[in-house]
Short mmCIF file of C-alpha atoms in Angstrom, two decimals:
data_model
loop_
_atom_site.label_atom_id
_atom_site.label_comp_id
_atom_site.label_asym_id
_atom_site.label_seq_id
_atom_site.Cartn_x
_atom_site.Cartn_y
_atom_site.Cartn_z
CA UNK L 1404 81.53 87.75 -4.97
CA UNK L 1405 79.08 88.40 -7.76
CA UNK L 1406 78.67 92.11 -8.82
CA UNK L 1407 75.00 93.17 -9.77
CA UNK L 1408 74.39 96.17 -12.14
CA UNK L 1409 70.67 97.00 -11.30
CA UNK L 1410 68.78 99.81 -13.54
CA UNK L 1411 67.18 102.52 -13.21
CA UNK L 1412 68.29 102.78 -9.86
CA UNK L 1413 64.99 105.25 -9.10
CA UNK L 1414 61.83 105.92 -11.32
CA UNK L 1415 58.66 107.98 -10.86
CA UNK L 1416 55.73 106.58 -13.20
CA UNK L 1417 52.28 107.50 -13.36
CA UNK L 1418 49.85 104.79 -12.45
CA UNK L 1419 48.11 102.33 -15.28
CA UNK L 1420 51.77 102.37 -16.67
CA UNK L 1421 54.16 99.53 -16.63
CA UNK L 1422 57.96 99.74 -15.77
CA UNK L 1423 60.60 97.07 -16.47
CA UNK L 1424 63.67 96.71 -14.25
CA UNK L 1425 66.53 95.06 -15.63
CA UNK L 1426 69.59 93.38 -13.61
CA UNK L 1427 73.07 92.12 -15.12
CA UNK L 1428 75.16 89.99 -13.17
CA UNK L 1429 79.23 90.01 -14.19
CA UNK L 1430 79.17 86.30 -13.98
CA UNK L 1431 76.88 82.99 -14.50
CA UNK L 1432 74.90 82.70 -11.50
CA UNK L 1433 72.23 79.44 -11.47
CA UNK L 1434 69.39 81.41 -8.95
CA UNK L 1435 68.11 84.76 -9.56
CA UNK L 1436 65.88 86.46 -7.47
CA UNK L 1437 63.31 89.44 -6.98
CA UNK L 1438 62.36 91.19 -3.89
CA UNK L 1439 60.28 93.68 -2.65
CA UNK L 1440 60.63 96.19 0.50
CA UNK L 1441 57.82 98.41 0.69
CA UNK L 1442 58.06 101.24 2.90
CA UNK L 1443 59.03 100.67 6.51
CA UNK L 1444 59.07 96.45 5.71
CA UNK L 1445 60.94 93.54 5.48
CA UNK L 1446 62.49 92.37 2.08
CA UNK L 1447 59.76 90.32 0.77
CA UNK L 1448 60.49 87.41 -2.24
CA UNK L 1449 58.43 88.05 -5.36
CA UNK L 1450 59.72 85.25 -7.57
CA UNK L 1451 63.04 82.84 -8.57
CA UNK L 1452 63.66 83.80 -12.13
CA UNK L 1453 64.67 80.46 -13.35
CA UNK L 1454 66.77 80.34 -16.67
CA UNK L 1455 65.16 78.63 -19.20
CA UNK L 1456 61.76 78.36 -17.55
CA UNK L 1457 59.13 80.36 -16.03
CA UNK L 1458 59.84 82.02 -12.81
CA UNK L 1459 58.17 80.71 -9.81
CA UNK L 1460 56.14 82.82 -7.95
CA UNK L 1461 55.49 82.88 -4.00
CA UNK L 1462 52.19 83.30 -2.38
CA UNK L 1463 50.39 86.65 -3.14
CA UNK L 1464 52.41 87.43 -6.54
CA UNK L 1465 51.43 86.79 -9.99
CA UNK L 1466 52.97 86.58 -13.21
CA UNK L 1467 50.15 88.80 -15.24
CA UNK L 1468 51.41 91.56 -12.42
CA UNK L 1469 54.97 90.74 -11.94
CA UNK L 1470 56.66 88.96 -15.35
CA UNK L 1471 60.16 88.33 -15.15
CA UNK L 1472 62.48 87.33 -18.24
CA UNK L 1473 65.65 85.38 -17.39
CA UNK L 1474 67.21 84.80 -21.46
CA UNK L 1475 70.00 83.58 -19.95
CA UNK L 1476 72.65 83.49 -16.89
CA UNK L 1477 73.14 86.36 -16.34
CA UNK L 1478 70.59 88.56 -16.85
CA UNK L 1479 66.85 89.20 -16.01
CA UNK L 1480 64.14 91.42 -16.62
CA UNK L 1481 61.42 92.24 -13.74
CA UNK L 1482 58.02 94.52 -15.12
CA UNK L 1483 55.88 95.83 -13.01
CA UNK L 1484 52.80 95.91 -14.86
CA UNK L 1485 49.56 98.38 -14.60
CA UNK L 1486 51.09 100.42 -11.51
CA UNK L 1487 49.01 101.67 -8.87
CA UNK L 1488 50.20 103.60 -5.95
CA UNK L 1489 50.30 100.68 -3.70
CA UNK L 1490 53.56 99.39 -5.87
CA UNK L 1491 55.77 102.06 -4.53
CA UNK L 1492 58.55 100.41 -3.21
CA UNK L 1493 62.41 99.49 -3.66
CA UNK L 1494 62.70 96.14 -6.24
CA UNK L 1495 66.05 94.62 -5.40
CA UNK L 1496 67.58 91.67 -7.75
CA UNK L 1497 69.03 89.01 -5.95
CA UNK L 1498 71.66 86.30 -6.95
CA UNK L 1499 72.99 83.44 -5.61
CA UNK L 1500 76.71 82.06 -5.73
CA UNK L 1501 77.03 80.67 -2.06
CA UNK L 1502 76.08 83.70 -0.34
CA UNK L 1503 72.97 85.68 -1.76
CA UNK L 1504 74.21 89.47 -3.43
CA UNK L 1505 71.90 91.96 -4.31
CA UNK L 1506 71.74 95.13 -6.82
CA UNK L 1507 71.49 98.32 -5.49
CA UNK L 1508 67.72 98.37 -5.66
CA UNK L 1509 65.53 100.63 -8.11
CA UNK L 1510 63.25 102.64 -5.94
CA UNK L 1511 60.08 103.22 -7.63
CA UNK L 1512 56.90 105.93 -7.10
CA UNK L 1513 53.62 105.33 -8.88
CA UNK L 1514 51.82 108.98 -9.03
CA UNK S 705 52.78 85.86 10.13
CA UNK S 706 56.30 87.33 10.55
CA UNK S 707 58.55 84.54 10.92
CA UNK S 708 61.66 86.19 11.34
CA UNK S 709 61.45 89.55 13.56
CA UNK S 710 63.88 92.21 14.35
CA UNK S 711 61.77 94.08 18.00
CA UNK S 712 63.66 96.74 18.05
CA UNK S 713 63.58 99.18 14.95
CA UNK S 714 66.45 101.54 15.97
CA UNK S 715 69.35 101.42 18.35
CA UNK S 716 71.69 103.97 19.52
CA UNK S 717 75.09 103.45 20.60
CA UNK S 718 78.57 105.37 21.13
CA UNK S 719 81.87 105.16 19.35
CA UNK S 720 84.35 102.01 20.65
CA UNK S 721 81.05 100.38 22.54
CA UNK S 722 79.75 97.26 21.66
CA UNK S 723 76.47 97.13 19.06
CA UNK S 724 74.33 94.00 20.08
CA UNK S 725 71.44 94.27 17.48
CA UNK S 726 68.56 90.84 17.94
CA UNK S 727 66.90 88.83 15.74
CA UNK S 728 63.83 86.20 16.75
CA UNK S 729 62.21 83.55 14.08
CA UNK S 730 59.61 81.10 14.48
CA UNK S 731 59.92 78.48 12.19
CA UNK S 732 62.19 76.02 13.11
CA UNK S 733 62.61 74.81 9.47
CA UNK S 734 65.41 77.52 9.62
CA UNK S 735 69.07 76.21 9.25
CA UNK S 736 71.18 79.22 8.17
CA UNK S 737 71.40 82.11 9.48
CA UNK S 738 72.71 85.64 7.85
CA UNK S 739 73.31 89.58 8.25
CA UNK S 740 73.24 91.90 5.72
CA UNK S 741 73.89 95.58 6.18
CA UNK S 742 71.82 98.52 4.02
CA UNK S 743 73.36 101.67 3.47
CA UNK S 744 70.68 104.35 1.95
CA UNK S 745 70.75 104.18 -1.94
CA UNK S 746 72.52 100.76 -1.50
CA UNK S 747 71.51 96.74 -1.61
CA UNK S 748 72.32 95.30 0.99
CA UNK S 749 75.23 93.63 1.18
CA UNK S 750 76.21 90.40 2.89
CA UNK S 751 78.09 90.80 6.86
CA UNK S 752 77.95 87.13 7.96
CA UNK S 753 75.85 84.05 8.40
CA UNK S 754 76.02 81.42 10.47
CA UNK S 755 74.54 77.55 9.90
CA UNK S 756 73.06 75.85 12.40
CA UNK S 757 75.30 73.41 13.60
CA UNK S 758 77.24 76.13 15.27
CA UNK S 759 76.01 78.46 17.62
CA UNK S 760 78.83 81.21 16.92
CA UNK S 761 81.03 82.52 14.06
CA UNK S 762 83.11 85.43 14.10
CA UNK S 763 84.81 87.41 11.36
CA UNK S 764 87.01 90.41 12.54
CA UNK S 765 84.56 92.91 14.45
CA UNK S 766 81.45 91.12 13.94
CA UNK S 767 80.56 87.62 16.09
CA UNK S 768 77.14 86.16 15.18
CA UNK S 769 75.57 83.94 18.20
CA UNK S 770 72.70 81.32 17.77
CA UNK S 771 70.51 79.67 20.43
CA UNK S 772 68.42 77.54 18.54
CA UNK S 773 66.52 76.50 21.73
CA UNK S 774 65.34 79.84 21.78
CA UNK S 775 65.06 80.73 18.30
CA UNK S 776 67.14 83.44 18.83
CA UNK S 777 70.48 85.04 17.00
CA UNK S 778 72.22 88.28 17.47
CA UNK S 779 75.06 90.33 15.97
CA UNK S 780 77.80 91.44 17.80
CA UNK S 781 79.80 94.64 16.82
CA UNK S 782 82.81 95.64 18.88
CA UNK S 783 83.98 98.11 18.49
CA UNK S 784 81.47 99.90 16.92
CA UNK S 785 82.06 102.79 14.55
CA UNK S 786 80.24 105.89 13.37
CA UNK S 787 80.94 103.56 9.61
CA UNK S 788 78.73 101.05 11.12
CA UNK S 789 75.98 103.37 11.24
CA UNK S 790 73.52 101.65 8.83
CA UNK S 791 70.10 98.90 8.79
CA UNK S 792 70.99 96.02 9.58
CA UNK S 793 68.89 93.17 7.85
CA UNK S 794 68.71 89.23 9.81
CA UNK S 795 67.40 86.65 7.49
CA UNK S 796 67.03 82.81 7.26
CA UNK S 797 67.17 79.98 5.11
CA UNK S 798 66.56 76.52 5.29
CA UNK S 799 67.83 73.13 3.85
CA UNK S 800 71.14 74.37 4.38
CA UNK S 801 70.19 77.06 1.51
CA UNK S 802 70.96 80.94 1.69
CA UNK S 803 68.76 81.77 -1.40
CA UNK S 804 64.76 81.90 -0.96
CA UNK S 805 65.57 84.07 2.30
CA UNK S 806 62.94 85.29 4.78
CA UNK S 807 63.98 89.15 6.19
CA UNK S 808 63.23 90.98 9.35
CA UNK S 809 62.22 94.30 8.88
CA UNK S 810 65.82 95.91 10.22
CA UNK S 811 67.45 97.72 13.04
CA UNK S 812 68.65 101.37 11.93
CA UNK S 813 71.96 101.20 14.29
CA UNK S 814 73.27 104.95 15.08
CA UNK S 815 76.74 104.98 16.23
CA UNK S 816 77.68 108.24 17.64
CA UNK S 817 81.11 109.46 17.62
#
């Protein structure tokens, strides 16, 4: 099973600021993904991080808010970008290598 | 529009009982089935899934049922231990694919010693 190093695992940033999360799988994984799970809700998709390519975004997420780097692999890059309070939530990477395996999750609070 | 739903948000059992924690969806799109568990701090990590040309699979303590007339699945934990005590995440997938999942919003599961 894929091991997923996910940093900073928790972050308090004042809002108008911009945070980046980065996650580093320990092997080559094709699909790479980002959720959300905002307080007291379901883990919600924010992108595939394709390698390569531009991610592709699902419904209600943008790139200008959410831009994700995938240079290669095994490694990505999620920024959340111009914070507000609403963006407090835990940001897990996700990758795929026949069963989905997450990071532990970076928990973030916009002030 | 929640398509895959977890009704009950908490659920309380005792030590060497069985856990039976539910999980609804709508969209019958859905072909594969999985469980995560979520420890506080933690990812979640991956428990068991089941596709849908089965309607059971079972690995050690934890049996996975699916009715897919009913749109229904549920986890099975027996026996259940104080270890178990975590949220416990259902999510689906379709064309056969466990990546681009849809989550319910978990079931904290208390298991009392």
């Amino acid at each position: 099973s894929a091991v997923i190093s996910q940093k900073p695992s928790r972050d308090i940033c004042q809002r108008g600021t911009s945070l980046t999360i980065q996650c580093q799988v320990d092997s080559q994984v094709t699909m790479m993904f980002w959720y959300r799970q905002q307080p007291g809700q379901s883990l919600t998709l924010i992108a595939t991080a394709n390698q390569g390519s531009e991610a592709t975004y699902e419904s209600g997420f943008v790139i200008d808010k959410f831009p994700i780097s995938r240079p290669n692999l095994t490694f990505s890059t999620l920024t959340v970008s111009n914070m507000s309070p609403e963006d407090s939530s835990i940001y897990l990477c996700s990758a795929e290598q026949g069963k989905a395996f997450f990071g532990q999750g970076t928990r973030l609070t916009v002030v | 529009d929640q398509q895959v739903k977890q009704n009950s948000p908490s659920l309380s059992v005792q030590e060497g009982r069985i856990s039976i924690l539910n999980c609804d969806y709508t969209n019958s799109m859905f072909d594969y089935f999985l469980w995560y568990k979520k420890y506080p701090a933690e990812g979640p990590t991956f428990l068991i899934s089941i596709s849908s040309i089965k309607d059971k699979n079972e690995d050690g303590r934890f049996t996975v049922f699916l009715n897919k007339s009913a749109k229904h699945l549920s986890l099975h934990i027996v026996p259940s231990q104080p270890g178990d005590s975590a949220v416990y995440f259902c999510a689906a997938g379709r064309g056969g694919s466990n990546y681009k999942l849809t989550f319910g919003k978990g079931t904290l599961l208390t298991v009392n010693p």
